[in-house]
Each structure stands twice: as structure tokens, then as C-alpha cells.
Amino acid sequence: GAGVSQSPRYKVAKRGQDVALRCDPISGHVSLFWYQQALGQGPEFLTYFQNEAQLDKSGLPSDRFFAERPEGSVSTLKIQRTQQEDSAVYLCASRSRGTGAETQYFGPGTRLLVL
Amino acid sequence: GESVGLHLPTLSVQEGDNSIINCAYSNSASDYFIWYKQESGKGPQFIIDIRSNMDKRQGQRVTVLLNKTVKHLSLQIAATQPGDSAVYFCAENRDANTGNQFYFGTGTSLTVIP
């Protein structure tokens, strides 16, 4: 079966531009996570959805970051007025259940470069 | 070869040798741990997991050891192959009942020398 997919794979934005990053989780997966990964670092949690409900957004670095999952499947991470410090790889992951000790499956990531 | 986690983020081993990658976690309440492998340009790939009620778990060529007393996790790779070259991350889940947040270590870069 298909894994987690993300698009675009690469995005170059001018400072101040808005961007939208898409995640298609594994079909039927309840949980969806977004992470930010800076160069040479481990992924850092941004936000978590259980179906369409955003249950945790404590990792979003500023109010310029917004995520949604309106129908409980595809999710979009939007970054408004991008800044150079937003340059990173944005990873999406999904998990079949809502809770419990179970692994997440990651997509390939979107590499964002803000000039 | 053996790494010392955050203080030695790179590890080079000869093909065929065993590798040991270490990770120290911070929260004694963490109850679920995962090792991920990340190759350049790809997302993290699940290798093996372990729950806090276990101290050892084995997979194909990999073993994870958990020492809750000193909050230490290790990944052992047997007969390391060139395809094992990647960055390895440990991730801790601080409450598997909610399972919302996974905290990743800095990672260890493993290079296998043919």
C-alpha cells in the first residue's frame, strides 16, 4: 500500500511569501503529525491531529504557522509571511490509531528554502 | 564500534562489524521508545520499538536495549552493511496513553566502511 506522501518535495520562497505544504497520510490512519527538521537536527514536533481535530498545536513556533485537516485525511501546513528561519524540512507522519504505543510512519518531507 | 550519543554524533565501522548507537533520554516518565533510520533526502524510517515494561527487544539484525535506571537506550546492529549508513534517531514518547508527542534526539551518523 502507499505510504505517506508530501508535496511539493522542494519549495523555494521569497521572504514574506505565504506557502502551503500538503500531506497525504496512509489511508485510514487516525493520527497525523507535523514536524520541523532543521539541518543536522532531529525532527521537532509542531502539531498533532486526531481525525479532523487538532488536539495539540503546542509546537507551532509562531502564529504565522497554521495547520488544518478538515476532512480527517489530507492535511495542509501553511506558513504565512515566511522568514529565513523557517527554512527547514517539514515532515508529516501518520499513525493508525489515535493513541497508544504505536509507531508513526513518515513521509519524505518538504524541503523549504526561504530566500 | 560504539557511539556515546550526543557527545559523539558520528560513528564509523567496518563492514561486517557490529555497531552500537547510544541515546540518553530525559524524562523518566517516558514509556515508549522508537529507533528511526534516516537516509539523506528521506523521511525517518521505523527500525524497532520498545515499551518501558521491557529491557530488550530483538528484530532482524537489530537489538534495542533499554535501561530505565539510567535513562539510556541503545541500538545494536549486527554485521553492519553499507546500506546501514544513515543517521539514526531515538525518539521517546512521554505518555503512550495520549501518544501525542515524540521527542527526538540529535541523532548519530553511522558510516559503514566497505
PDB file of C-alpha atoms in Angstrom:
ATOM      1  CA  GLY A   1       0.000   0.000   0.000  1.00  0.00           C
ATOM      2  CA  ALA A   2       1.017   3.609  -0.440  1.00  0.00           C
ATOM      3  CA  GLY A   3       2.925   5.311   2.314  1.00  0.00           C
ATOM      4  CA  VAL A   4       2.735   8.901   3.477  1.00  0.00           C
ATOM      5  CA  SER A   5       3.232  11.334   0.634  1.00  0.00           C
ATOM      6  CA  GLN A   6       4.072  15.022   0.764  1.00  0.00           C
ATOM      7  CA  SER A   7       4.075  17.772  -1.815  1.00  0.00           C
ATOM      8  CA  PRO A   8       5.852  19.695  -3.012  1.00  0.00           C
ATOM      9  CA  ARG A   9       9.138  17.945  -2.264  1.00  0.00           C
ATOM     10  CA  TYR A  10      11.032  21.221  -2.607  1.00  0.00           C
ATOM     11  CA  LYS A  11       9.830  24.775  -2.226  1.00  0.00           C
ATOM     12  CA  VAL A  12      11.769  27.992  -2.624  1.00  0.00           C
ATOM     13  CA  ALA A  13      10.015  31.070  -1.301  1.00  0.00           C
ATOM     14  CA  LYS A  14      10.923  34.704  -1.093  1.00  0.00           C
ATOM     15  CA  ARG A  15      10.873  36.192   2.375  1.00  0.00           C
ATOM     16  CA  GLY A  16       7.363  37.388   3.141  1.00  0.00           C
ATOM     17  CA  GLN A  17       5.663  34.934   0.805  1.00  0.00           C
ATOM     18  CA  ASP A  18       2.982  32.520   2.040  1.00  0.00           C
ATOM     19  CA  VAL A  19       3.475  28.782   1.454  1.00  0.00           C
ATOM     20  CA  ALA A  20       1.254  25.718   1.772  1.00  0.00           C
ATOM     21  CA  LEU A  21       2.628  22.238   2.304  1.00  0.00           C
ATOM     22  CA  ARG A  22       0.467  19.178   1.735  1.00  0.00           C
ATOM     23  CA  CYS A  23       0.447  15.791   3.445  1.00  0.00           C
ATOM     24  CA  ASP A  24      -1.420  12.693   2.311  1.00  0.00           C
ATOM     25  CA  PRO A  25      -1.331  10.198   5.204  1.00  0.00           C
ATOM     26  CA  ILE A  26      -1.710   6.469   4.924  1.00  0.00           C
ATOM     27  CA  SER A  27      -5.332   5.739   4.151  1.00  0.00           C
ATOM     28  CA  GLY A  28      -7.406   5.176   7.278  1.00  0.00           C
ATOM     29  CA  HIS A  29      -4.806   6.482   9.690  1.00  0.00           C
ATOM     30  CA  VAL A  30      -6.401   8.385  12.545  1.00  0.00           C
ATOM     31  CA  SER A  31      -3.393  10.353  13.788  1.00  0.00           C
ATOM     32  CA  LEU A  32      -1.374  12.875  11.817  1.00  0.00           C
ATOM     33  CA  PHE A  33       1.709  14.739  12.973  1.00  0.00           C
ATOM     34  CA  TRP A  34       3.766  17.596  11.575  1.00  0.00           C
ATOM     35  CA  TYR A  35       7.434  18.037  12.440  1.00  0.00           C
ATOM     36  CA  GLN A  36      10.096  20.585  11.562  1.00  0.00           C
ATOM     37  CA  GLN A  37      13.627  19.328  10.988  1.00  0.00           C
ATOM     38  CA  ALA A  38      16.493  21.789  10.839  1.00  0.00           C
ATOM     39  CA  LEU A  39      19.718  20.784   9.129  1.00  0.00           C
ATOM     40  CA  GLY A  40      21.673  18.335  11.276  1.00  0.00           C
ATOM     41  CA  GLN A  41      18.964  18.097  13.926  1.00  0.00           C
ATOM     42  CA  GLY A  42      16.259  15.669  14.874  1.00  0.00           C
ATOM     43  CA  PRO A  43      12.631  16.349  13.991  1.00  0.00           C
ATOM     44  CA  GLU A  44      10.792  18.708  16.325  1.00  0.00           C
ATOM     45  CA  PHE A  45       7.088  18.338  16.980  1.00  0.00           C
ATOM     46  CA  LEU A  46       4.811  21.027  15.581  1.00  0.00           C
ATOM     47  CA  THR A  47       1.245  19.805  15.805  1.00  0.00           C
ATOM     48  CA  TYR A  48      -0.995  16.739  16.054  1.00  0.00           C
ATOM     49  CA  PHE A  49      -4.407  15.823  14.650  1.00  0.00           C
ATOM     50  CA  GLN A  50      -6.736  13.047  15.625  1.00  0.00           C
ATOM     51  CA  ASN A  51      -9.052  12.748  12.646  1.00  0.00           C
ATOM     52  CA  GLU A  52     -10.047  16.347  11.876  1.00  0.00           C
ATOM     53  CA  ALA A  53      -9.446  17.637  15.405  1.00  0.00           C
ATOM     54  CA  GLN A  54      -6.216  19.480  16.101  1.00  0.00           C
ATOM     55  CA  LEU A  55      -5.548  18.268  19.628  1.00  0.00           C
ATOM     56  CA  ASP A  56      -2.092  19.698  20.139  1.00  0.00           C
ATOM     57  CA  LYS A  57      -0.500  22.682  18.454  1.00  0.00           C
ATOM     58  CA  SER A  58       1.968  23.493  21.188  1.00  0.00           C
ATOM     59  CA  GLY A  59       4.974  23.091  18.896  1.00  0.00           C
ATOM     60  CA  LEU A  60       3.972  25.689  16.317  1.00  0.00           C
ATOM     61  CA  PRO A  61       6.683  28.350  16.592  1.00  0.00           C
ATOM     62  CA  SER A  62       4.507  31.375  15.898  1.00  0.00           C
ATOM     63  CA  ASP A  63       1.062  32.463  14.804  1.00  0.00           C
ATOM     64  CA  ARG A  64       2.393  32.539  11.240  1.00  0.00           C
ATOM     65  CA  PHE A  65       2.101  28.735  11.253  1.00  0.00           C
ATOM     66  CA  PHE A  66      -1.287  27.182  10.724  1.00  0.00           C
ATOM     67  CA  ALA A  67      -2.317  23.585  10.085  1.00  0.00           C
ATOM     68  CA  GLU A  68      -5.609  22.016   9.134  1.00  0.00           C
ATOM     69  CA  ARG A  69      -7.080  18.624   8.351  1.00  0.00           C
ATOM     70  CA  PRO A  70     -10.689  19.457   7.525  1.00  0.00           C
ATOM     71  CA  GLU A  71     -11.912  16.001   6.486  1.00  0.00           C
ATOM     72  CA  GLY A  72      -9.657  13.919   8.665  1.00  0.00           C
ATOM     73  CA  SER A  73      -7.383  12.753   5.885  1.00  0.00           C
ATOM     74  CA  VAL A  74      -5.238  15.215   3.887  1.00  0.00           C
ATOM     75  CA  SER A  75      -3.536  17.917   5.922  1.00  0.00           C
ATOM     76  CA  THR A  76      -2.049  21.255   4.966  1.00  0.00           C
ATOM     77  CA  LEU A  77       0.587  23.192   6.860  1.00  0.00           C
ATOM     78  CA  LYS A  78       0.531  26.859   5.973  1.00  0.00           C
ATOM     79  CA  ILE A  79       3.242  29.335   6.777  1.00  0.00           C
ATOM     80  CA  GLN A  80       2.412  32.991   6.340  1.00  0.00           C
ATOM     81  CA  ARG A  81       4.958  35.755   5.700  1.00  0.00           C
ATOM     82  CA  THR A  82       7.835  33.298   5.577  1.00  0.00           C
ATOM     83  CA  GLN A  83      11.109  34.211   7.250  1.00  0.00           C
ATOM     84  CA  GLN A  84      14.590  32.841   6.622  1.00  0.00           C
ATOM     85  CA  GLU A  85      14.499  30.957   9.921  1.00  0.00           C
ATOM     86  CA  ASP A  86      11.573  28.951   8.562  1.00  0.00           C
ATOM     87  CA  SER A  87      13.961  27.192   6.172  1.00  0.00           C
ATOM     88  CA  ALA A  88      13.870  23.521   7.143  1.00  0.00           C
ATOM     89  CA  VAL A  89      12.467  20.163   6.148  1.00  0.00           C
ATOM     90  CA  TYR A  90       8.828  19.762   7.136  1.00  0.00           C
ATOM     91  CA  LEU A  91       7.912  16.166   7.860  1.00  0.00           C
ATOM     92  CA  CYS A  92       4.474  14.667   8.092  1.00  0.00           C
ATOM     93  CA  ALA A  93       3.777  11.373   9.836  1.00  0.00           C
ATOM     94  CA  SER A  94       0.662   9.280  10.360  1.00  0.00           C
ATOM     95  CA  ARG A  95      -0.316   6.558  12.794  1.00  0.00           C
ATOM     96  CA  SER A  96      -3.179   4.127  12.510  1.00  0.00           C
ATOM     97  CA  ARG A  97      -4.680   4.694  15.949  1.00  0.00           C
ATOM     98  CA  GLY A  98      -5.471   7.777  17.948  1.00  0.00           C
ATOM     99  CA  THR A  99      -3.432   6.857  20.973  1.00  0.00           C
ATOM    100  CA  GLY A 100      -1.224   4.119  22.299  1.00  0.00           C
ATOM    101  CA  ALA A 101       2.293   2.905  21.905  1.00  0.00           C
ATOM    102  CA  GLU A 102       2.500   2.615  18.152  1.00  0.00           C
ATOM    103  CA  THR A 103       4.939   3.968  15.652  1.00  0.00           C
ATOM    104  CA  GLN A 104       4.379   6.797  13.245  1.00  0.00           C
ATOM    105  CA  TYR A 105       5.159   6.445   9.566  1.00  0.00           C
ATOM    106  CA  PHE A 106       6.895   9.393   7.989  1.00  0.00           C
ATOM    107  CA  GLY A 107       6.652  10.944   4.573  1.00  0.00           C
ATOM    108  CA  PRO A 108       9.709  12.082   2.605  1.00  0.00           C
ATOM    109  CA  GLY A 109       9.344  15.680   3.761  1.00  0.00           C
ATOM    110  CA  THR A 110       9.133  19.043   2.045  1.00  0.00           C
ATOM    111  CA  ARG A 111      12.390  20.966   1.962  1.00  0.00           C
ATOM    112  CA  LEU A 112      11.585  24.677   2.308  1.00  0.00           C
ATOM    113  CA  LEU A 113      14.173  27.314   1.499  1.00  0.00           C
ATOM    114  CA  VAL A 114      13.302  30.920   2.238  1.00  0.00           C
ATOM    115  CA  LEU A 115      15.486  33.465   0.479  1.00  0.00           C
TER     116      LEU A 115
ATOM    117  CA  GLY B   1      32.116   0.427  17.078  1.00  0.00           C
ATOM    118  CA  GLU B   2      30.190   2.399  19.705  1.00  0.00           C
ATOM    119  CA  SER B   3      28.904   5.951  19.925  1.00  0.00           C
ATOM    120  CA  VAL B   4      28.321   7.974  23.024  1.00  0.00           C
ATOM    121  CA  GLY B   5      25.141   9.622  21.820  1.00  0.00           C
ATOM    122  CA  LEU B   6      25.045  13.378  21.926  1.00  0.00           C
ATOM    123  CA  HIS B   7      28.762  13.775  22.656  1.00  0.00           C
ATOM    124  CA  LEU B   8      29.860  11.755  19.641  1.00  0.00           C
ATOM    125  CA  PRO B   9      27.373  12.202  16.848  1.00  0.00           C
ATOM    126  CA  THR B  10      29.369  10.250  14.242  1.00  0.00           C
ATOM    127  CA  LEU B  11      30.291   6.591  14.156  1.00  0.00           C
ATOM    128  CA  SER B  12      32.387   4.752  11.581  1.00  0.00           C
ATOM    129  CA  VAL B  13      32.517   0.985  11.465  1.00  0.00           C
ATOM    130  CA  GLN B  14      33.969  -1.644   9.177  1.00  0.00           C
ATOM    131  CA  GLU B  15      31.548  -3.653   7.110  1.00  0.00           C
ATOM    132  CA  GLY B  16      30.685  -6.842   8.948  1.00  0.00           C
ATOM    133  CA  ASP B  17      31.382  -5.435  12.407  1.00  0.00           C
ATOM    134  CA  ASN B  18      28.677  -4.821  14.979  1.00  0.00           C
ATOM    135  CA  SER B  19      27.535  -1.260  15.657  1.00  0.00           C
ATOM    136  CA  ILE B  20      26.218   0.198  18.885  1.00  0.00           C
ATOM    137  CA  ILE B  21      24.431   3.527  18.882  1.00  0.00           C
ATOM    138  CA  ASN B  22      23.550   5.091  22.207  1.00  0.00           C
ATOM    139  CA  CYS B  23      20.890   7.526  23.283  1.00  0.00           C
ATOM    140  CA  ALA B  24      20.179   9.188  26.608  1.00  0.00           C
ATOM    141  CA  TYR B  25      16.611  10.271  27.211  1.00  0.00           C
ATOM    142  CA  SER B  26      15.468  12.900  29.612  1.00  0.00           C
ATOM    143  CA  ASN B  27      12.086  12.017  31.029  1.00  0.00           C
ATOM    144  CA  SER B  28      11.758   9.129  33.466  1.00  0.00           C
ATOM    145  CA  ALA B  29       8.041   9.004  32.672  1.00  0.00           C
ATOM    146  CA  SER B  30       8.661   8.137  29.012  1.00  0.00           C
ATOM    147  CA  ASP B  31       7.117   4.771  28.312  1.00  0.00           C
ATOM    148  CA  TYR B  32       7.636   4.063  24.645  1.00  0.00           C
ATOM    149  CA  PHE B  33      10.746   4.400  22.514  1.00  0.00           C
ATOM    150  CA  ILE B  34      11.461   4.087  18.818  1.00  0.00           C
ATOM    151  CA  TRP B  35      14.623   3.950  16.771  1.00  0.00           C
ATOM    152  CA  TYR B  36      14.472   5.527  13.336  1.00  0.00           C
ATOM    153  CA  LYS B  37      16.894   5.441  10.421  1.00  0.00           C
ATOM    154  CA  GLN B  38      17.065   8.460   8.154  1.00  0.00           C
ATOM    155  CA  GLU B  39      18.866   8.424   4.844  1.00  0.00           C
ATOM    156  CA  SER B  40      19.759  11.611   3.040  1.00  0.00           C
ATOM    157  CA  GLY B  41      16.731  13.252   1.458  1.00  0.00           C
ATOM    158  CA  LYS B  42      14.258  10.827   3.013  1.00  0.00           C
ATOM    159  CA  GLY B  43      11.961  10.796   5.988  1.00  0.00           C
ATOM    160  CA  PRO B  44      12.766   8.761   9.112  1.00  0.00           C
ATOM    161  CA  GLN B  45      12.142   5.048   8.698  1.00  0.00           C
ATOM    162  CA  PHE B  46      10.996   2.855  11.591  1.00  0.00           C
ATOM    163  CA  ILE B  47      13.553   0.280  12.725  1.00  0.00           C
ATOM    164  CA  ILE B  48      12.403  -1.084  16.065  1.00  0.00           C
ATOM    165  CA  ASP B  49      10.454  -0.025  19.115  1.00  0.00           C
ATOM    166  CA  ILE B  50      10.352  -0.955  22.777  1.00  0.00           C
ATOM    167  CA  ARG B  51       7.962  -0.300  25.615  1.00  0.00           C
ATOM    168  CA  SER B  52       9.084   0.624  29.089  1.00  0.00           C
ATOM    169  CA  ASN B  53       7.989  -2.701  30.552  1.00  0.00           C
ATOM    170  CA  MET B  54      10.733  -4.412  28.559  1.00  0.00           C
ATOM    171  CA  ASP B  55      14.500  -4.103  28.697  1.00  0.00           C
ATOM    172  CA  LYS B  56      15.388  -5.820  25.443  1.00  0.00           C
ATOM    173  CA  ARG B  57      13.803  -6.417  22.086  1.00  0.00           C
ATOM    174  CA  GLN B  58      15.240  -8.061  19.007  1.00  0.00           C
ATOM    175  CA  GLY B  59      14.486  -7.643  15.349  1.00  0.00           C
ATOM    176  CA  GLN B  60      16.221  -8.708  12.201  1.00  0.00           C
ATOM    177  CA  ARG B  61      19.911  -7.859  12.804  1.00  0.00           C
ATOM    178  CA  VAL B  62      18.919  -5.198  15.324  1.00  0.00           C
ATOM    179  CA  THR B  63      18.512  -5.233  19.082  1.00  0.00           C
ATOM    180  CA  VAL B  64      17.295  -2.433  21.300  1.00  0.00           C
ATOM    181  CA  LEU B  65      18.266  -2.301  24.953  1.00  0.00           C
ATOM    182  CA  LEU B  66      16.521  -0.109  27.484  1.00  0.00           C
ATOM    183  CA  ASN B  67      17.985   0.801  30.866  1.00  0.00           C
ATOM    184  CA  LYS B  68      15.377   2.787  32.733  1.00  0.00           C
ATOM    185  CA  THR B  69      17.572   3.213  35.783  1.00  0.00           C
ATOM    186  CA  VAL B  70      19.999   5.449  33.923  1.00  0.00           C
ATOM    187  CA  LYS B  71      17.549   6.526  31.187  1.00  0.00           C
ATOM    188  CA  HIS B  72      19.613   5.017  28.432  1.00  0.00           C
ATOM    189  CA  LEU B  73      18.679   3.382  25.166  1.00  0.00           C
ATOM    190  CA  SER B  74      20.942   1.612  22.722  1.00  0.00           C
ATOM    191  CA  LEU B  75      20.608   0.169  19.235  1.00  0.00           C
ATOM    192  CA  GLN B  76      22.819  -2.709  18.252  1.00  0.00           C
ATOM    193  CA  ILE B  77      23.218  -3.579  14.592  1.00  0.00           C
ATOM    194  CA  ALA B  78      24.784  -6.935  13.851  1.00  0.00           C
ATOM    195  CA  ALA B  79      27.061  -7.491  10.830  1.00  0.00           C
ATOM    196  CA  THR B  80      26.769  -3.888   9.690  1.00  0.00           C
ATOM    197  CA  GLN B  81      26.336  -3.426   5.954  1.00  0.00           C
ATOM    198  CA  PRO B  82      26.985  -0.413   3.679  1.00  0.00           C
ATOM    199  CA  GLY B  83      23.226   0.027   3.359  1.00  0.00           C
ATOM    200  CA  ASP B  84      23.091   0.721   7.087  1.00  0.00           C
ATOM    201  CA  SER B  85      24.900   4.028   6.572  1.00  0.00           C
ATOM    202  CA  ALA B  86      22.464   6.729   7.689  1.00  0.00           C
ATOM    203  CA  VAL B  87      21.570   8.953  10.628  1.00  0.00           C
ATOM    204  CA  TYR B  88      19.901   7.119  13.488  1.00  0.00           C
ATOM    205  CA  PHE B  89      17.483   8.835  15.867  1.00  0.00           C
ATOM    206  CA  CYS B  90      15.953   7.642  19.070  1.00  0.00           C
ATOM    207  CA  ALA B  91      12.523   9.020  19.891  1.00  0.00           C
ATOM    208  CA  GLU B  92      10.741   8.928  23.236  1.00  0.00           C
ATOM    209  CA  ASN B  93       7.023   9.100  23.816  1.00  0.00           C
ATOM    210  CA  ARG B  94       6.330  10.695  27.136  1.00  0.00           C
ATOM    211  CA  ASP B  95       2.864   9.287  27.578  1.00  0.00           C
ATOM    212  CA  ALA B  96       1.809   6.394  25.394  1.00  0.00           C
ATOM    213  CA  ASN B  97      -1.755   6.751  26.689  1.00  0.00           C
ATOM    214  CA  THR B  98      -2.027  10.007  24.801  1.00  0.00           C
ATOM    215  CA  GLY B  99       0.834   9.332  22.409  1.00  0.00           C
ATOM    216  CA  ASN B 100       0.758  12.821  21.011  1.00  0.00           C
ATOM    217  CA  GLN B 101       4.333  13.953  21.260  1.00  0.00           C
ATOM    218  CA  PHE B 102       7.507  12.179  20.335  1.00  0.00           C
ATOM    219  CA  TYR B 103      10.800  13.781  21.284  1.00  0.00           C
ATOM    220  CA  PHE B 104      13.750  13.039  19.049  1.00  0.00           C
ATOM    221  CA  GLY B 105      17.411  13.001  19.980  1.00  0.00           C
ATOM    222  CA  THR B 106      20.040  14.816  17.946  1.00  0.00           C
ATOM    223  CA  GLY B 107      20.940  11.709  16.001  1.00  0.00           C
ATOM    224  CA  THR B 108      24.068   9.699  15.300  1.00  0.00           C
ATOM    225  CA  SER B 109      25.547   9.470  11.827  1.00  0.00           C
ATOM    226  CA  LEU B 110      26.705   5.939  11.026  1.00  0.00           C
ATOM    227  CA  THR B 111      29.196   5.390   8.210  1.00  0.00           C
ATOM    228  CA  VAL B 112      29.996   1.849   7.154  1.00  0.00           C
ATOM    229  CA  ILE B 113      33.391   1.409   5.571  1.00  0.00           C
ATOM    230  CA  PRO B 114      33.446  -1.325   2.907  1.00  0.00           C
TER     231      PRO B 114
END
